[in-house]
mmCIF file of C-alpha atoms in Angstrom:
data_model
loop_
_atom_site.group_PDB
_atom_site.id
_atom_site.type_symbol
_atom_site.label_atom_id
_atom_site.label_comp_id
_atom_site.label_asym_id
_atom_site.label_seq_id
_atom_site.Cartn_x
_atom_site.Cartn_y
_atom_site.Cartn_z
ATOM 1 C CA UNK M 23 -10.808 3.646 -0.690
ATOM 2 C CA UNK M 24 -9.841 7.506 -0.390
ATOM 3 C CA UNK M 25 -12.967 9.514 -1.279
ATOM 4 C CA UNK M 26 -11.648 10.391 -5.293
ATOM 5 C CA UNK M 27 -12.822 14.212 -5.080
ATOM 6 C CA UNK M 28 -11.469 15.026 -1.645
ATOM 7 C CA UNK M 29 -8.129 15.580 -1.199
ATOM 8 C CA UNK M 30 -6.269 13.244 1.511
ATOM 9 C CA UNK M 31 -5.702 14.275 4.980
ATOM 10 C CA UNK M 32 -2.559 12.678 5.092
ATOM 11 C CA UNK M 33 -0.982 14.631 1.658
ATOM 12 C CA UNK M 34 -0.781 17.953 1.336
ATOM 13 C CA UNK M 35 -3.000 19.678 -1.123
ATOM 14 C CA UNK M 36 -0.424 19.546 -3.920
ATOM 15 C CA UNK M 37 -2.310 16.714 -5.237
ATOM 16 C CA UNK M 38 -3.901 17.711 -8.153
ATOM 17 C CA UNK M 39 -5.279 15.010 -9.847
ATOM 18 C CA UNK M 40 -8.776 15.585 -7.814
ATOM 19 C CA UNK M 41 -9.583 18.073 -10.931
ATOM 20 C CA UNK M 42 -10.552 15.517 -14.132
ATOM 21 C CA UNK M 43 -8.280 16.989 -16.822
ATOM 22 C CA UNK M 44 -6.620 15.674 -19.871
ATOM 23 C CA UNK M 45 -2.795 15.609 -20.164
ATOM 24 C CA UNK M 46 0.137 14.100 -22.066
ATOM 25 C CA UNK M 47 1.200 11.014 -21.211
ATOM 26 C CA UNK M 48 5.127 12.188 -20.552
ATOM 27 C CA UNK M 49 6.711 15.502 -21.839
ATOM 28 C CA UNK M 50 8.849 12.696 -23.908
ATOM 29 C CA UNK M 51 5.694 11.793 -26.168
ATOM 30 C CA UNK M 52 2.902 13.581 -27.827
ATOM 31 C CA UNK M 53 0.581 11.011 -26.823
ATOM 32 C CA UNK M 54 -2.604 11.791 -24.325
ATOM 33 C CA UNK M 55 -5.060 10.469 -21.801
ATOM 34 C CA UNK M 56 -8.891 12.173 -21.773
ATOM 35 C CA UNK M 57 -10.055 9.323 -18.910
ATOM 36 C CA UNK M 58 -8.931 6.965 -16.543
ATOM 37 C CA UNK M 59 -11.781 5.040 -17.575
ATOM 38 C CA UNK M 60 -12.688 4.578 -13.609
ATOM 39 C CA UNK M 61 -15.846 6.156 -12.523
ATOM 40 C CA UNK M 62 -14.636 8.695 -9.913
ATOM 41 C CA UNK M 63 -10.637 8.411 -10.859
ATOM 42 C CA UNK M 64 -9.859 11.461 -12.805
ATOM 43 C CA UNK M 65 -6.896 11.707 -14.873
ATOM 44 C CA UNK M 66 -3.599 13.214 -13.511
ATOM 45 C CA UNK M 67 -1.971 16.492 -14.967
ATOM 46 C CA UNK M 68 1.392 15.508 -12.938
ATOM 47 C CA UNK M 69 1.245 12.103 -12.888
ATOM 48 C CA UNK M 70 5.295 11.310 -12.243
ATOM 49 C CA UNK M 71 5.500 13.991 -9.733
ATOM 50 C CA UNK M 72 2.553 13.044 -7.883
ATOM 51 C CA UNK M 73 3.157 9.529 -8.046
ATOM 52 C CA UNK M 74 6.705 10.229 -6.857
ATOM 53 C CA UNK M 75 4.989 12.720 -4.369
ATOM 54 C CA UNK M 76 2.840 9.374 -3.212
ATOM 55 C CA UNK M 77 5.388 6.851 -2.835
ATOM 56 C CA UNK M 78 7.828 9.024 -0.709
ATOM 57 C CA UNK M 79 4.893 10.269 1.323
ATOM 58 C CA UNK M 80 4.268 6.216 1.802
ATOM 59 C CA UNK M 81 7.943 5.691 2.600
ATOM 60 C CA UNK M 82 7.751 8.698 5.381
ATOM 61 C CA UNK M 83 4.665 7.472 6.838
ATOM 62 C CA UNK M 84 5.110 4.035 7.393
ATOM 63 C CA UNK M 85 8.427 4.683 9.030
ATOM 64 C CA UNK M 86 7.241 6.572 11.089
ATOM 65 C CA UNK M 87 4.410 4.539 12.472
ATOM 66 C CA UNK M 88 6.001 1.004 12.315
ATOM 67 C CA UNK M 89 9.144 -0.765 13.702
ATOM 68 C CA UNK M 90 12.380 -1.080 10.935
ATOM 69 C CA UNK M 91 12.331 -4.706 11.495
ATOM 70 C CA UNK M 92 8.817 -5.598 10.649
ATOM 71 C CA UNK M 93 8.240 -7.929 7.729
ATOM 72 C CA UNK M 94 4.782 -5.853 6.706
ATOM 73 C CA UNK M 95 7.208 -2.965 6.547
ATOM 74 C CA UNK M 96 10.223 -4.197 4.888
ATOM 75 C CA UNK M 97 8.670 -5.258 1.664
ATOM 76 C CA UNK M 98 6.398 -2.421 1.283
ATOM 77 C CA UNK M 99 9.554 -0.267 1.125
ATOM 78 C CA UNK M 100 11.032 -2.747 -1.238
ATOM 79 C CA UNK M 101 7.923 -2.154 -3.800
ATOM 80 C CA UNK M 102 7.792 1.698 -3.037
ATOM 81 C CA UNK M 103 11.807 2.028 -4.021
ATOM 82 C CA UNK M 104 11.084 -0.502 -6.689
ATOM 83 C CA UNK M 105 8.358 1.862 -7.935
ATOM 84 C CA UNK M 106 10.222 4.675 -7.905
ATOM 85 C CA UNK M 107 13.191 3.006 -9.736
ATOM 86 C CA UNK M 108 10.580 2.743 -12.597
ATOM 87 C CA UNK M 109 9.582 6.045 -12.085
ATOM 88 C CA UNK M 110 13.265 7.445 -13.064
ATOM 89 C CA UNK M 111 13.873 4.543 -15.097
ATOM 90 C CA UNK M 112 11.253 4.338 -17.949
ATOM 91 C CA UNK M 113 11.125 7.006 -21.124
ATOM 92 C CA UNK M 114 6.923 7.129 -20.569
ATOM 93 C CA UNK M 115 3.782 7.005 -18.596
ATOM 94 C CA UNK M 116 3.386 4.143 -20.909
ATOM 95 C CA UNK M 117 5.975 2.190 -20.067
ATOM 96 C CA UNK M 118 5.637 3.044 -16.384
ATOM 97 C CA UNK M 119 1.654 1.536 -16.620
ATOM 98 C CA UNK M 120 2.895 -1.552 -17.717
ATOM 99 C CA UNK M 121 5.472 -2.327 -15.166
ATOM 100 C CA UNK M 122 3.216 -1.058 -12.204
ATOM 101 C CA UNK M 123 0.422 -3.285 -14.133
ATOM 102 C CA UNK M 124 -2.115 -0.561 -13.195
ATOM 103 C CA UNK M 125 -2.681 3.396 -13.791
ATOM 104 C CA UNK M 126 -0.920 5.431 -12.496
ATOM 105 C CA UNK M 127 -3.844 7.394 -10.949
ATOM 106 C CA UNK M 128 -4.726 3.762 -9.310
ATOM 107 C CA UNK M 129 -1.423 3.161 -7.915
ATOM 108 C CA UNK M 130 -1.672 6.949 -6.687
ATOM 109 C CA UNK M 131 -5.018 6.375 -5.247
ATOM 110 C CA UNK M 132 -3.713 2.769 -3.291
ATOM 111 C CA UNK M 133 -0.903 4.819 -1.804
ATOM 112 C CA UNK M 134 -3.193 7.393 0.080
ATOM 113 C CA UNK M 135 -5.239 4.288 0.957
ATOM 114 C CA UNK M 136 -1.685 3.175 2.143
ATOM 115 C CA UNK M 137 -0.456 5.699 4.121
ATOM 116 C CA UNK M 138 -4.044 6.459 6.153
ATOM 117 C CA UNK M 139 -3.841 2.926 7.318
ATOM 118 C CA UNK M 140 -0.525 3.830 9.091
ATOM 119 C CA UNK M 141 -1.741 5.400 12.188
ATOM 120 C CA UNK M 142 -4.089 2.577 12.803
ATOM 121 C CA UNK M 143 -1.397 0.008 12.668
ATOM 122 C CA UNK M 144 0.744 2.291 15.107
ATOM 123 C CA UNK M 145 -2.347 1.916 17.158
ATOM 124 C CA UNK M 146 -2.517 -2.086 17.488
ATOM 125 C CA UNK M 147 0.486 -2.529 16.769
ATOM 126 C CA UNK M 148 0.783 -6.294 14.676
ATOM 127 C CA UNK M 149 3.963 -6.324 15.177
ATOM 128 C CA UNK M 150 3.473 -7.375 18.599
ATOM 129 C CA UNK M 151 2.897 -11.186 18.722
ATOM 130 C CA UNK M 152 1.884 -10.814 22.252
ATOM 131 C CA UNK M 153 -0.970 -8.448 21.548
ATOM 132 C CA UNK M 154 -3.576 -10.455 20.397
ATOM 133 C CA UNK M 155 -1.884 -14.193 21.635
ATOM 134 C CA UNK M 156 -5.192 -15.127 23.030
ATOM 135 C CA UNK M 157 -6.656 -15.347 19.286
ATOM 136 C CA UNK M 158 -9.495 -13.021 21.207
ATOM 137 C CA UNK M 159 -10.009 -10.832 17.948
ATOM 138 C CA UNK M 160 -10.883 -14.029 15.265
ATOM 139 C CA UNK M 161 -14.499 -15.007 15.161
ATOM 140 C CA UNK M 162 -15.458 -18.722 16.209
ATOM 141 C CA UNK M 163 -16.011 -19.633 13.421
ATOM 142 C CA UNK M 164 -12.387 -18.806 11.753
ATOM 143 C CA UNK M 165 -10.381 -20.415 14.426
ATOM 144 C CA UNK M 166 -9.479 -23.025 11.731
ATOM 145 C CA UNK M 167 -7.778 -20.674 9.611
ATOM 146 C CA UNK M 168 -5.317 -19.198 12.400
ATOM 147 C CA UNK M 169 -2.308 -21.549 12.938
ATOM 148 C CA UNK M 170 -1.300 -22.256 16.083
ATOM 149 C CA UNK M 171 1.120 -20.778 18.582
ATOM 150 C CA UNK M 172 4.087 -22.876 19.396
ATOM 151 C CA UNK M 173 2.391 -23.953 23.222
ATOM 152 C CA UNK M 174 -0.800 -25.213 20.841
ATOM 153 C CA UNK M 175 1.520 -27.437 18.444
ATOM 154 C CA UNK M 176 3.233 -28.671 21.328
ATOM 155 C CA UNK M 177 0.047 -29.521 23.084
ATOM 156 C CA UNK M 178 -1.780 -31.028 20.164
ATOM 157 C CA UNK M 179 1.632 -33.064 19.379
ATOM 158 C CA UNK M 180 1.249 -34.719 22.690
ATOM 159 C CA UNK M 181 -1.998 -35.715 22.333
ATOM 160 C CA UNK M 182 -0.975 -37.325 19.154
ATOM 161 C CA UNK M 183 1.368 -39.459 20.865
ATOM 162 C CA UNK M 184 -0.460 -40.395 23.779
ATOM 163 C CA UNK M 185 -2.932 -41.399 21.294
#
């Protein structure tokens, strides 16, 4: 998780919600929030703007560092442009809560988390079946869990039969 009183390397410092403050819940209602309630997760003054902030930021970032085509890729811009549907959709911060099923600050924090993953997967690149084909990176004792490449089914078909 993204340290909570450090700003992000990958944002620029217009995040504010590093600074625990209280603020209204959406300049449609007169309602407030004093806490997150999560140790270390201070409230945000801006929340729509920052969260709008975060998910475009996301959007950026991960096509940048990853193919158009990849399935990881492809539905986390379908939930980012989901989310931000909500954002310009709902009438409060309320609301908005309830359809992300989390704060706002959360979802905030999980996109930083997000978007400092991205040069690491530019790095090893999952997309690329052939990377990794050997199954070198799973531990022994996990092999069960992987399913197998098309070669291993094949294989383990034949035995089957000759059996």
């Amino acid at each position: 998780s993204a340290l909570p009183c450090a700003p992000s390397t990958h944002f620029s410092n217009t995040y504010s919600f590093f600074t625990p403050v209280s603020r209204p819940f959406s300049s449609l209602t007169e309602s407030t929030k004093e806490s997150t309630g999560i140790v270390g997760l201070p409230v945000s003054p801006n929340p729509k703007a920052e969260l709008t902030k975060a998910c475009n930021d996301t959007l950026k970032s991960i096509a940048k560092h990853t193919p158009a085509d990849w399935n990881y890729r492809v539905q986390l811009e379908k939930v980012i442009n989901e989310r931000l549907e909500w954002i310009n959709s709902v009438k409060t911060l309320e609301e908005l809560e309830e359809k992300l099923d989390m704060q706002v600050e959360e979802c905030i924090d999980e996109l930083i988390d997000e978007v400092s993953m991205h040069p690491t997967l530019a790095e090893m690149q999952p997309w690329n079946n052939q990377m990794h084909a050997d199954k070198s990176w799973v531990p022994d004792d996990f092999e069960e869990f992987i399913p197998p490449t098309e070669e291993e089914a094949a294989a383990m078909e034949a035995k089957e039969k000759e059996a």
